Every structure is written in structure tokens, then in C-alpha cells.
Amino acid sequence: MEKELETLISMPFQELMSYYRCAMMEVETKFRVLSEDFSVRYERNPIQSVRPRLKTPESIINKLKRYGWELSTESIEKNLNDVAGVRVICSYQTDVYDLAEALLKQDDVQLIRKKDYIAAPKPNGYRSLHLIVAVPIFLQNKKKMMRVEIQIRTLAMDWWASLEHDMKYKKDVMISEQISKELHECAELSDAIDRRMEYLNRQCEKR
Amino acid sequence: MEKELETLISMPFQELMSYYRCAMMEVETKFRVLSEDFSVRYERNPIQSVRPRLKTPESIINKLKRYGWELSTESIEKNLNDVAGVRVICSYQTDVYDLAEALLKQDDVQLIRKKDYIAAPKPNGYRSLHLIVAVPIFLQNKKKMMRVEIQIRTLAMDWWASLEHDMKYKKDVMISEQISKELHECAELSDAIDRRMEYLNRQCEKR
Amino acid sequence: MEKELETLISMPFQELMSYYRCAMMEVETKFRVLSEDFSVRYERNPIQSVRPRLKTPESIINKLKRYGWELSTESIEKNLNDVAGVRVICSYQTDVYDLAEALLKQDDVQLIRKKDYIAAPKPNGYRSLHLIVAVPIFLQNKKKMMRVEIQIRTLAMDWWASLEHDMKYKKDVMISEQISKELHECAELSDAIDRRMEYLNRQCEKR
Amino acid sequence: MEKELETLISMPFQELMSYYRCAMMEVETKFRVLSEDFSVRYERNPIQSVRPRLKTPESIINKLKRYGWELSTESIEKNLNDVAGVRVICSYQTDVYDLAEALLKQDDVQLIRKKDYIAAPKPNGYRSLHLIVAVPIFLQNKKKMMRVEIQIRTLAMDWWASLEHDMKYKKDVMISEQISKELHECAELSDAIDRRMEYLNRQCEKR
């Protein structure tokens, strides 16, 4: 416990957190730039929102402990990929992949890992495209690569994920198998309508 | 055309628009306050986002013309209810009604009209609760009641409405009857899953 | 120490803090409304910025202890006037008083205390108009009056105050009498130029 | 007049403006990153605010005409350096130069021109450091260098500049020679106190 507190209030920890905030801003700006570009060129804006999120000190420590990793800033930087997060919500599945492609083409973005939970949804029904990237941040005296987790998903995927998250995190509640099964079904139904709306949109665009 | 331009650049028009912006800010703040209150008391925050929107001068003029109303600031204030708009997106249908009730209870909010497109959806499938209210704004030398249109809807209703809006507004495209029919079906399917998720949430809360 | 922690993580404390955030938003909106109104009617906008600020839990506890007040939410609400703060920066001294007057005229704002540190600067040279007011916040089931400290000052007063604050809060530094004296002189010089600029502005307006 | 309107509503013009918005966001982010870095490492944050500003279509056209330049998007991009602007306000003169140096060191920032109105103030008394830089923006299919004008100044310089700007822009008012002379004196007095405050701050830091 003391060791934890010591880590949290230390200068190097505060510094590291500020670097993650910077990386988050850089990635957010990259998507805001793409949003400007898409908006002007298409008749619709595929990006509905871009939301940065920084992991709290509590959940950083919990994750380190859960995996048996050392409690230090070096360990955080080496072991965790999701301290800085950016969530991008767009209209259709095609947009998800177009945005990911546009980002990964950029010469200062380095892909660390991609997990496509749209092609292969999680067992509970969760759908989203996850990218771990490293981007440069320019500090007063150095340039530093920092890792950011990016989640790109459609409005429908985000709808399901945010309601499911709220249910799961009610305190002291274990979700029964029955409810899990039904949540999974809702995810699949929502995915079906999502694809149908995208199909209708393509019909409109073709005409 | 000249008459229109004259109206738009006139001081009274600029003044009126600034009053609508003020009214929008007041309503937005009312929902942000409710959001704080709900967040602390429940284990989830029912308000996902609050978005103000001011009608453009172009669409104000178009609407006045379409209805054959006079082109003047008095006419705008008398005839139009939707110059200032605030859209509130929440998790479940119950939240929609709870929020509307909490707002209408406030002693400085005056209800002008309520349209419940959830109980009775529009022919195209659109679902939302619309309130026209008047709220006071405190200017340097006077207090003035201004009208604001409030749309409260669930994430699922908003998802459908925003995609449908994008399709409809593609330039020069008339949506075929076939596509309209399918959009309507998607609205109903989305409503069905929405209710099912709300039911699951209640199951979790009960336990 | 345990008593402090208990207080800080308790539901009533979290609730009270959220009420202060709401009151801050209400006051901020009141000034944004006045800013809209002044901007349209004058050829300049007297409000340069409006900044809310919530006292941290640490400084709330320190203040309670310093004055020997009880450590409880009731005690916070009864004894502290500056948990919620809003700072308003404007162009000239006349604006400071005009804004204060416009605010205090509003029928839902209740003045608790006024301290005019412009007419009578603090010993260190600090100038600002301080108002403690109570404003209503509308929660889901009740209306509640909450206190907010408002500081209204000119850009020049804010410039001096923010630099002086940074110097004073350097760690472990006691400001020498010599430096205090010079800071005080700078405050007076800055006030002299402030008045001279205001005089020049009036000359321009008269012509 | 028709030619002007044609230019303004054309796709290429809209596209160009969106590119300038992107460049402004990139530069703003660069300063927000530096602000994070300085805040953690020093006991004070030298950056008080970062404000983007896009030139209006009207003033773009006026400037092109004033200089007899062609009315086209190519001409805008070639001839104008100040379509996109970012103003950075900091505490002391040293901060102005430290920030400029930190920015110009970055390997994706290209300096086009530097004008040091602090070392050599404008005839009216205006003080500020101006940099014209080019920064890359990453669009869906290409990387493009865009020019941005950056103005870095202290709070005191900004105070004088913003009040002077308001006086000058009152409609139909020619500022008399007498008032100009007095404004110039105020600029110099304000500069003198600015340097004195910086000196006091250094005294505090040394101890």
C-alpha cells in the first residue's frame, strides 16, 4: 500500500501521465483533422465523435497487480498499452476501416497491434476495432514515442457497448448466464440492423 | 432577396439571435445540472450528451416563406418554436420521461407544447419526445422569456434518426418507397432491441 | 486523518461537491448570457473570460482545520463561502461594476456579501471585486440555494494577481519584505496604466 | 462582386479553409503538449492560454484586393501567411523565447519567417513575437504542408494589444495623434512593469 502511494505521487509517475495526456491529444487531433477532410469531401461526416480517456491511477495499479507486474513507471510504460485511450465513433462499418487505414498510412504513426473484434466479436457480443499505436510527442527537449489504444466502432456498436458496460459495473452484481445470453443476442440483432442501414445508405449513394 | 438580406444584417435580428443563444445556454445548463444530480444518485448516468443547435438564417427564412409568414424579427419570435434547439440523448426510455418530468417541474420553465413521438412515432418511424418550453434569460436591463425546442431520445432512437437524416439530405436524391419502407422497419427493430436492453437493465437493478 | 478520509469519500460529500459544480455552472451561464448581451449592444465585448474553479478537497479540509471548524458536510456548507468560485475578467473598471450591478439585479440571485478590493486594495496590493452570492439549482426533486464566490477584475488586475500568486506559491519560499514592497509598487503602477487606458478609451468613445 | 462570391462558395475554397483549420489544430496541440511538459517540470505553467483564429472570408478578400493579388485559392495559399493564426499568451518574456525555441526545434515544423516585435516594437508600441511556420497535416490520401502565423506574447503585452485593438476598431473613429502618443506611452510603461515583475520572479526562484 505504501509502495503504491509512493509510486503515485512520485515525479516520474506524474511526468509519465502527462506524456500519455499529450499522446492522447495528438491522436485526437489526428482524427479531428481526418474528420475535417472527410466532411468536406463527402456529403456526410462519418466521424460522430472522438473521445479521449486516461486510465485512472487506481486501475493502472490494479492491472499491474492482476498480472503480477512490477509497480514502477518503467513497468507501466513497458507492460500497459491502454493507459491513454481514444474512442472514435462513426456511422458505418466501412467508415471504421477507412479511418483505420487513413490513420495507419501516416508516416509518424507506428502500429503495435491490431485486434479486429468486428470480424471476430468477443464472446459476450462486443464489436469494435482496436489499434495499439505509438505516436511521437514533442517535448521541450526531446521527441518521445508513446503508446495509445484506439477503439473505432459504429454508433450501434457503441450503443450496445455502453449499455452493457453500465449493467456489468453495477456494484456487487454478477450477471446471470441468462442475461448474458440475452445481451449477446441483442448485440447480434443490433449488428444486423447496423448492416441493413449501411446497405440502405449505399442504395441512396448509388442513385 | 434584398428584403431578406436587410432582415439578416439588421441589429434587431442579430439581437434576437443572441437571445436564442442565451436561451439555449440556459436549457443546456439545466440538463447539465440534472446530469450531475442523476450521476451522483444512481449507479449510472442516464444523460449521454446534451447538444445545443441554432437554426441557420437560411433555414429561418425558408421556413417563414414556406408558411407564408412575414419576414421580420417579430414574426420569427411569434411563429417559430425551433430557432433554438437542445437535443438530449439518454440511455433508456424511462430516462426520457424522467428527465422531461424533472425539467417541467422547475418553477422558471413554462411548457408551451409537448409532442410525444415515442408513444406515437412519425410515419417514417422517427421516435423522440419533443418539448417546446419558454425559459427566462437575464439581460443587462431586463428579463425575457425565450422559446426553445427540446428533443429527448434514447441512444438507439438517435442512432436511427441521425443515419436517416444523412440519407435524406444527400443532394438531389428522392428516397424510394422501398427504401422508406425498409428504414421504417429498421426503426421498429431498433426500438424492439432498445426495449429489450432496458428490460435487461431492470433485471440487473432488481437483483 | 481517518476522519478526513471518511468525510471525503462519503456519499453526502460527493453530493455536496456536485451541487457546488451545478451552482458554478449556473453562475458561469449567467455571465455568458450577459456577455452575449453586452457584445451585441456595444462595439466591444467587456467580458474577456469567465473561469469556474472548484476548491480541492485538500484545501477544504485545511481551511476547516485552520479555523477550528467541524469536519462535516454541514459545516462546509455553513462555514465556507468559496468552495465554488467563478472568476470574470473584463476590460475596464467600469465594466467590473456594470457587470456586478447587472448580476445583482437578477431576481434569482441573492447577495450574501460584497468586498470591494478595488476601492480598498488588500495590503499586498491585490485589487478585485468579490461577491458572495446564493443562486438556485434545480435538482430532480428539489430546488436548492448554493453559495458561490465571484471575483470580477480587469485584465491588468488579473495579470498582477496571477503572477503574484505564482511567486508566492513556489515551494518553501518566504517572500522577503523587499520583494513584497516591490510587488506592491508594481500593483499600483499597473493600476495607474489601467486607469489611463480606460480614460483613453472614453476619449475614443466620445468622439 | 460576383467573382468574389463564386470564389467563396467554391469547393476548392471550402477545402482550403478546412486545411487551414487542420493546421491551426496541429499547432494548438503542439503548444498544449509543451504546456503539459512545462507544467510538470517547473513550479509554474508559463503558458496562460492558446487561442486559434481563422481569418474571415471578408478579410481574406480585402487583403488580396489591397495588395492587388489575384482572387483565387492558389493566390491565397501563395500570398497570405496569416489565414490560420494561433496566439500563445505566457507569463514572462523569457517564456516567449523558450516556447519559440522549443517549437522551432521540432523536426516537422518549418520556419518561414520570424518577426521579433519585442526586440523592435511596432511604431504604435505593439510588442509580440511573430512566427510564420509550415506544419504537416495528414489527410485521408496525402500529407500537406500548411502555413500558420503564431503570435507569442506576455500577458501584459496581450493586455495592451487587446485594449488598443478595441479602441482602433470603433467604427468611424480616427485615433488622434494625441491619443496615439499616449497609447504608445502606456505600452512602454506596461513593458517596464512587465520586466520588473519578471525580475522579481527570478529573485524568488533563486532563493
XYZ file of C-alpha atoms in Angstrom, chain A residues 124 158-187, chain B residues 42-46 48 91-95 155 192-207:
59
model
C -20.084 -11.517 -24.875
C -21.091 1.909 -29.158
C -24.727 1.911 -28.068
C -24.590 -1.754 -27.121
C -21.151 -1.480 -25.500
C -22.049 1.488 -23.316
C -25.294 -0.026 -22.021
C -23.641 -3.377 -21.431
C -20.805 -1.663 -19.564
C -23.285 0.120 -17.269
C -25.044 -3.156 -16.429
C -21.807 -5.020 -15.733
C -20.439 -2.330 -13.458
C -23.370 -2.117 -11.098
C -21.885 -2.868 -7.765
C -21.899 -6.407 -6.428
C -23.912 -7.743 -9.322
C -22.919 -10.900 -11.107
C -24.682 -11.006 -14.435
C -26.563 -14.295 -14.695
C -25.966 -16.647 -17.580
C -29.483 -15.971 -18.807
C -28.892 -12.219 -19.003
C -25.512 -12.742 -20.649
C -27.166 -14.834 -23.304
C -29.785 -12.212 -23.968
C -27.186 -9.411 -24.096
C -25.332 -11.449 -26.688
C -28.469 -11.792 -28.752
C -29.084 -8.037 -28.574
C -25.554 -7.443 -29.840
C -27.743 6.472 -9.449
C -25.077 3.992 -10.313
C -25.139 5.141 -13.917
C -25.553 8.467 -15.701
C -28.731 8.446 -17.806
C -25.186 10.572 -22.561
C -29.795 5.568 -22.089
C -33.366 4.286 -21.772
C -36.975 5.315 -22.468
C -37.673 5.682 -18.756
C -34.862 8.228 -18.596
C -29.170 6.461 -27.944
C -37.508 -3.584 -30.058
C -33.859 -4.113 -29.066
C -33.910 -0.817 -27.168
C -36.794 -2.058 -25.001
C -35.143 -5.416 -24.543
C -31.920 -3.799 -23.285
C -33.947 -1.678 -20.893
C -35.674 -4.808 -19.615
C -32.298 -6.490 -19.050
C -31.057 -3.432 -17.183
C -34.072 -3.571 -14.879
C -33.330 -7.220 -14.211
C -29.807 -6.274 -13.139
C -31.037 -3.439 -10.948
C -33.556 -5.628 -9.156
C -31.078 -8.227 -8.026
